[in-house]
CSV table of C-alpha atoms and ligand atoms in Angstrom, one decimal:
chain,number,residue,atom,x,y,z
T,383,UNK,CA,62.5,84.0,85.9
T,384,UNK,CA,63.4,87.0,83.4
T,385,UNK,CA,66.0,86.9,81.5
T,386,UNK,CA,67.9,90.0,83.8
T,387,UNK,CA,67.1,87.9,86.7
T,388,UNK,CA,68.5,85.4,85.8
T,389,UNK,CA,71.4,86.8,84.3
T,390,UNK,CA,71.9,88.9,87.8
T,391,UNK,CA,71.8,85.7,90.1
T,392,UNK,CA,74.5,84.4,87.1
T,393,UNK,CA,77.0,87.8,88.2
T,394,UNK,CA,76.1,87.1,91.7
T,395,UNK,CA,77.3,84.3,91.7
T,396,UNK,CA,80.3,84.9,89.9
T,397,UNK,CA,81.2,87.2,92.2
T,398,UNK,CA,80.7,84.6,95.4
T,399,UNK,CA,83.1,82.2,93.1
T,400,UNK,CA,85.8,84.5,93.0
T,401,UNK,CA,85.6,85.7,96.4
T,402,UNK,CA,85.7,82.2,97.9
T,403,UNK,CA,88.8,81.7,96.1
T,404,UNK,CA,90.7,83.8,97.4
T,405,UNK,CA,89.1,84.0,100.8
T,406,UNK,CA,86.5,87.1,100.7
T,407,UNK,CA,83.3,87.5,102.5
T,408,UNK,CA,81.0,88.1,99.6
T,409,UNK,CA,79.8,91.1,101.3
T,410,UNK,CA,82.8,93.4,100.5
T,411,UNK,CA,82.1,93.1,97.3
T,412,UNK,CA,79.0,95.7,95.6
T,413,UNK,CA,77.4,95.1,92.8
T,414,UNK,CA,77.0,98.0,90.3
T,415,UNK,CA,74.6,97.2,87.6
T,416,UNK,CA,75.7,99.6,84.2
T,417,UNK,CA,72.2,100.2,82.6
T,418,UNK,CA,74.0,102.6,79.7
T,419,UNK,CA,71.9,102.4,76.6
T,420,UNK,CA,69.0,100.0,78.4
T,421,UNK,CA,65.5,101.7,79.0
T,422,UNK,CA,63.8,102.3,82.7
T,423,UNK,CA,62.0,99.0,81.9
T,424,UNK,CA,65.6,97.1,82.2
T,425,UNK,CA,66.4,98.7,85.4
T,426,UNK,CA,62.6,98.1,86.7
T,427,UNK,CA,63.4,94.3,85.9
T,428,UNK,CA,66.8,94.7,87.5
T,429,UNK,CA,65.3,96.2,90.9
T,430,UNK,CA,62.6,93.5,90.8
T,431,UNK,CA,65.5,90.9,91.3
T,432,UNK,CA,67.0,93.1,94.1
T,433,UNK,CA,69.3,95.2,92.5
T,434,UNK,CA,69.4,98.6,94.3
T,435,UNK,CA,72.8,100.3,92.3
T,436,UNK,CA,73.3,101.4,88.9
T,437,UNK,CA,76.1,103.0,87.5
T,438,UNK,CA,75.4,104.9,83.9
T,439,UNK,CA,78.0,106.7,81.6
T,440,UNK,CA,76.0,109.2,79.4
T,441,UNK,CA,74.7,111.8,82.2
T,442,UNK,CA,72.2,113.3,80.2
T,443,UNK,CA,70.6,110.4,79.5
T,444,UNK,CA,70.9,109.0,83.0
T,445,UNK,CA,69.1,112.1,84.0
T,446,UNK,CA,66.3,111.3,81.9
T,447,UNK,CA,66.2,107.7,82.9
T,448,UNK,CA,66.1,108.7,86.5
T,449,UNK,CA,63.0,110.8,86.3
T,450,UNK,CA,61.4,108.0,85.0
T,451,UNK,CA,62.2,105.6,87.8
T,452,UNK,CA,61.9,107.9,90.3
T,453,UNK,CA,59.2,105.9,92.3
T,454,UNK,CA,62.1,103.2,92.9
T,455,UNK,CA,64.8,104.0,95.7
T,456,UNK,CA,67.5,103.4,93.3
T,457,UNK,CA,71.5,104.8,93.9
T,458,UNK,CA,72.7,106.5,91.0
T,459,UNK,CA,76.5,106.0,90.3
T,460,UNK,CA,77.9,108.3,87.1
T,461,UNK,CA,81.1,106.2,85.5
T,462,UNK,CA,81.6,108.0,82.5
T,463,UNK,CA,83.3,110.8,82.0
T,464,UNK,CA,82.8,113.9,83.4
T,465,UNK,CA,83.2,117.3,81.2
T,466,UNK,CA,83.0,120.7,83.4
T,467,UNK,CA,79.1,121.5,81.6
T,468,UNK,CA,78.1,118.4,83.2
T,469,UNK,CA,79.1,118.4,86.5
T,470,UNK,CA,76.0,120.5,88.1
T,471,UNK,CA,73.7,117.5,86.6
T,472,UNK,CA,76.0,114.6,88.3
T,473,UNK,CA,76.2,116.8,92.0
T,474,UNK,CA,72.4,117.3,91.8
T,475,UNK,CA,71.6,113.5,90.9
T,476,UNK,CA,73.7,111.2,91.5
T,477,UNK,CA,74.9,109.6,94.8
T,478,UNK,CA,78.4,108.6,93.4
T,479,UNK,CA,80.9,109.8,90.8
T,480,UNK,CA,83.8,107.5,90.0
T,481,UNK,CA,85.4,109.1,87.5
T,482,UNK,CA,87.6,112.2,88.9
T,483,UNK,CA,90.8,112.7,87.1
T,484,UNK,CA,91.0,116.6,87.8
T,485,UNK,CA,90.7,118.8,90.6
T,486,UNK,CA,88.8,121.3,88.7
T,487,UNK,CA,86.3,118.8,88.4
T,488,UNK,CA,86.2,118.1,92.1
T,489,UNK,CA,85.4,121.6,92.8
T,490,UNK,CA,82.8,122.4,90.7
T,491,UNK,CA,81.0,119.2,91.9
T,492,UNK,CA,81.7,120.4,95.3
T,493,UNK,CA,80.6,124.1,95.1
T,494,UNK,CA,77.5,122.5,93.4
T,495,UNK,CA,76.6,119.9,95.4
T,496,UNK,CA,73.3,121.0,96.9
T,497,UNK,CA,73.4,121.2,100.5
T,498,UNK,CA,70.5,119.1,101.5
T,499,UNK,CA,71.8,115.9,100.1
T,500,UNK,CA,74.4,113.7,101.9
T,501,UNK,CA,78.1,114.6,100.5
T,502,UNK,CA,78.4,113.3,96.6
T,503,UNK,CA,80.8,109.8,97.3
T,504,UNK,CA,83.6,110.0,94.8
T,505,UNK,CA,86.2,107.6,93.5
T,506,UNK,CA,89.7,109.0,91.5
T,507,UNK,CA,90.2,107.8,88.0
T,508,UNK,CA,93.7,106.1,87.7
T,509,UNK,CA,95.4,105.3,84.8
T,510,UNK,CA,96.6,102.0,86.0
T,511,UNK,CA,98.5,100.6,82.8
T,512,UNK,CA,99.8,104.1,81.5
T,513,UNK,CA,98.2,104.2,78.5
T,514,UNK,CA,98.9,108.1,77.0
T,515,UNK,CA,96.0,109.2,75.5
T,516,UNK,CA,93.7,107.2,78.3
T,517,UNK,CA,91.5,108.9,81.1
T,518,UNK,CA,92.7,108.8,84.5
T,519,UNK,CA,95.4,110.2,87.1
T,520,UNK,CA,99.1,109.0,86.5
T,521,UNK,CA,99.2,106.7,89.6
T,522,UNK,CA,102.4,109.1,90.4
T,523,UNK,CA,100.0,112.3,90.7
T,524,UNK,CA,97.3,110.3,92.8
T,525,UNK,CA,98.3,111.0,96.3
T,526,UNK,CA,98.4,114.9,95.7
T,527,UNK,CA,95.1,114.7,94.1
T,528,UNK,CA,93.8,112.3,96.7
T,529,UNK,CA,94.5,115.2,99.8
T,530,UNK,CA,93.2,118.1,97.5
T,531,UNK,CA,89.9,116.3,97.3
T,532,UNK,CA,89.7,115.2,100.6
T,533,UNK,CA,89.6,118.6,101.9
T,534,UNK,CA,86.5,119.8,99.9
T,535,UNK,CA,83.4,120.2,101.5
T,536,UNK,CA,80.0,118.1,99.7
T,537,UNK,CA,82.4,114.9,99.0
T,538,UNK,CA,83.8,112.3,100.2
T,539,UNK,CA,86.7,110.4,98.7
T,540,UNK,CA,85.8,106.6,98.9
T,541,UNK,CA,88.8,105.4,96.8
T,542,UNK,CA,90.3,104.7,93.4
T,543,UNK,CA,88.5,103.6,89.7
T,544,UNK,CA,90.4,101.9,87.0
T,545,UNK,CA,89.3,100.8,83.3
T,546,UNK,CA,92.4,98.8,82.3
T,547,UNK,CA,93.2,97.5,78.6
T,548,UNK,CA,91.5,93.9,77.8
T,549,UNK,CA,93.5,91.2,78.0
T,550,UNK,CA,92.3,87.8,77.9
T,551,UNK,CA,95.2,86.5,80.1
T,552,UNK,CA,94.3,86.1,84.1
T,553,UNK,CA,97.6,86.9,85.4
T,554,UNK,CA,97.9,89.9,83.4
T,555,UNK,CA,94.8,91.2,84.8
T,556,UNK,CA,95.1,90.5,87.9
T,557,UNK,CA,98.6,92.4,88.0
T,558,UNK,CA,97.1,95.4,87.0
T,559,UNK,CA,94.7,95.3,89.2
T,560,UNK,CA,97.1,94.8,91.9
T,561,UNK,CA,98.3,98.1,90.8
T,562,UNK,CA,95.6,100.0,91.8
T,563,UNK,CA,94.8,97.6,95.0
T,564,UNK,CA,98.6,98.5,96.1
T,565,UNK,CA,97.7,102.6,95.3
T,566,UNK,CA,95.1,102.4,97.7
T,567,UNK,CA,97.2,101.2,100.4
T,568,UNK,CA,100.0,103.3,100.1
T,569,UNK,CA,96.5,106.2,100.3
T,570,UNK,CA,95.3,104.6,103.4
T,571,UNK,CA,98.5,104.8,105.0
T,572,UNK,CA,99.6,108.1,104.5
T,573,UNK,CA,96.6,108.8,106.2
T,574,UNK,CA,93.4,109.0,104.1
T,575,UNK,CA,90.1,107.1,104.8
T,576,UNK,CA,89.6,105.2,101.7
T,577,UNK,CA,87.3,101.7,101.5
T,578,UNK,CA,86.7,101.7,97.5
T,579,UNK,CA,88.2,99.8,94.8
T,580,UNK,CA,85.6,100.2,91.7
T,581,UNK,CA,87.7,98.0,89.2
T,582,UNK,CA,86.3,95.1,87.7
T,583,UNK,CA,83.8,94.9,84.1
T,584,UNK,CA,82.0,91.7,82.7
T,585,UNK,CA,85.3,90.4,81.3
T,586,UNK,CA,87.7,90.9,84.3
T,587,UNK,CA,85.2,90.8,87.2
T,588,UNK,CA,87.2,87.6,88.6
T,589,UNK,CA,90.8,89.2,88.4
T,590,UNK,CA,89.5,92.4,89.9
T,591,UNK,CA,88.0,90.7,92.9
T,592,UNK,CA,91.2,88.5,93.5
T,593,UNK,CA,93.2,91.1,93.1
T,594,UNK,CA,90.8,93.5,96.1
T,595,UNK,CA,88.1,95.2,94.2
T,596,UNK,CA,84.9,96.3,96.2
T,597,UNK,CA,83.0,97.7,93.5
T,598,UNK,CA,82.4,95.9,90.2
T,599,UNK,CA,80.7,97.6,87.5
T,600,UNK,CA,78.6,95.0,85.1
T,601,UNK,CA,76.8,95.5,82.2
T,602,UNK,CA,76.8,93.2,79.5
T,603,UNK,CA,76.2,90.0,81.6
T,604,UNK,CA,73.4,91.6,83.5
T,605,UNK,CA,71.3,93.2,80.5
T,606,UNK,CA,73.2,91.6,76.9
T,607,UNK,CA,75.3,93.0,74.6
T,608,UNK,CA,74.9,96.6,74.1
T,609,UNK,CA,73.5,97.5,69.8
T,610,UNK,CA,72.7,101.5,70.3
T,611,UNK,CA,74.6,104.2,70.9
T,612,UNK,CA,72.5,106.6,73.2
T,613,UNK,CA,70.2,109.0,71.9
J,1381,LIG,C1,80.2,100.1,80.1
J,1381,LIG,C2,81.1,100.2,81.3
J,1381,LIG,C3,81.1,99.1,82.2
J,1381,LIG,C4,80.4,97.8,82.0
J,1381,LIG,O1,81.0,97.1,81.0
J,1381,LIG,P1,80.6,95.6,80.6
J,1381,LIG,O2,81.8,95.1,79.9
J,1381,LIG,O3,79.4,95.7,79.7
J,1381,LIG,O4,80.3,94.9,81.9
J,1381,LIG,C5,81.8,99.3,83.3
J,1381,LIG,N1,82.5,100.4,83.6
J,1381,LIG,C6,82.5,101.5,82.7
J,1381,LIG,C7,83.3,102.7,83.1
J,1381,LIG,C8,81.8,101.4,81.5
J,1381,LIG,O5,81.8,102.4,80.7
């Protein structure tokens, strides 16, 4: 077994861990393998053991990567962050953007969006744990946000995305990830169709599943400790 194999049976079952304890089919939960900074040979090994989704931060680069592993039926998920030159790249390429924290941003990837692929899946950014200078919507200003982008043709708003401050404490973690769990019900019950949580890294995954993720993103654990900057 390689070395990604095995390290993606090790997440897997991680992830089965933490949703038996607290009473989860495993299936709710996706797997999102973050290849940022690994080569197409990584994510060849990755799909080898099964893994069909990988989320990247660095579009450019992803773009790249993608060309050369375009012979693999792979689902491209952008989690970085998303400046206004970038956003034809992400509509044209990717399947899912989780990183929406401004409407402008929704509408460019909407109005450029091309019109034979299936609508561009997006999650809102939140800033869970307030801090100022961080990414993300103020979880105040989420539900406004939420309807704008709901109306726009070429997406469809799956749900929230959080990156929340380390903390090596469980309970803390798990709190803030309550946070966003509780946002997305207060969404779904003012009336909008939202199945996403995308919350959860290597060193939360647990807390974010216990507390309702879907989605966890995993990098370290899957392909090692990041050493480069991209090119
Ligand atoms: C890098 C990154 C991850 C993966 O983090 P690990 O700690 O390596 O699992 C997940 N989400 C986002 C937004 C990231 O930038």
């Amino acid at each position: 077994m390689t070395t990604i194999a095995g390290n993606l049976q090790t997440v897997r079952d991680r992830i089965a861990a933490a949703c038996a304890r607290v009473q989860r089919p495993a299936s709710e939960v996706t797997l999102l393998a973050v290849s940022k900074t690994f080569g197409p040979e990584a994510v060849r090994e990755a799909h080898a053991a099964g893994q069909l989704a990988f989320g990247e931060n660095y579009i450019q680069e992803a773009v790249e990567k993608m060309a050369l592993l375009a012979d693999l039926p792979l689902e491209w998920h952008c989690i970085g962050p998303i400046q206004s030159n970038k956003t034809r790249l992400v509509a044209q390429h990717f399947a899912w953007a989780h990183t929406i924290d401004r409407l402008k941003i929704a509408q460019r990837l909407s109005e450029q969006r091309p019109p034979g692929l299936p609508p561009l899946q997006v999650c809102i950014q939140v800033n869970v744990d307030g801090g100022a200078t961080k990414a993300g919507v103020a979880p105040g200003e989420t539900p406004d946000l939420a309807r704008e982008i709901a109306a726009l043709p070429g997406l469809r708003l799956r749900g929230l995305m959080t990156i929340p401050e380390p903390s090596d404490d469980f309970a803390a973690q798990v709190a803030v990830h309550e946070r966003a769990a509780q946002l997305l019900r207060d969404l779904r019950e003012a009336g909008l169709p939202l199945d996403t949580l995308s919350m959860g890294m290597t060193a939360d995954l647990e807390a974010a599943i216990v507390a309702g993720s879907t989605m966890v993103r995993i990098g370290t654990a899957i392909f090692g400790g990041r050493t480069r900057k991209p090119a």
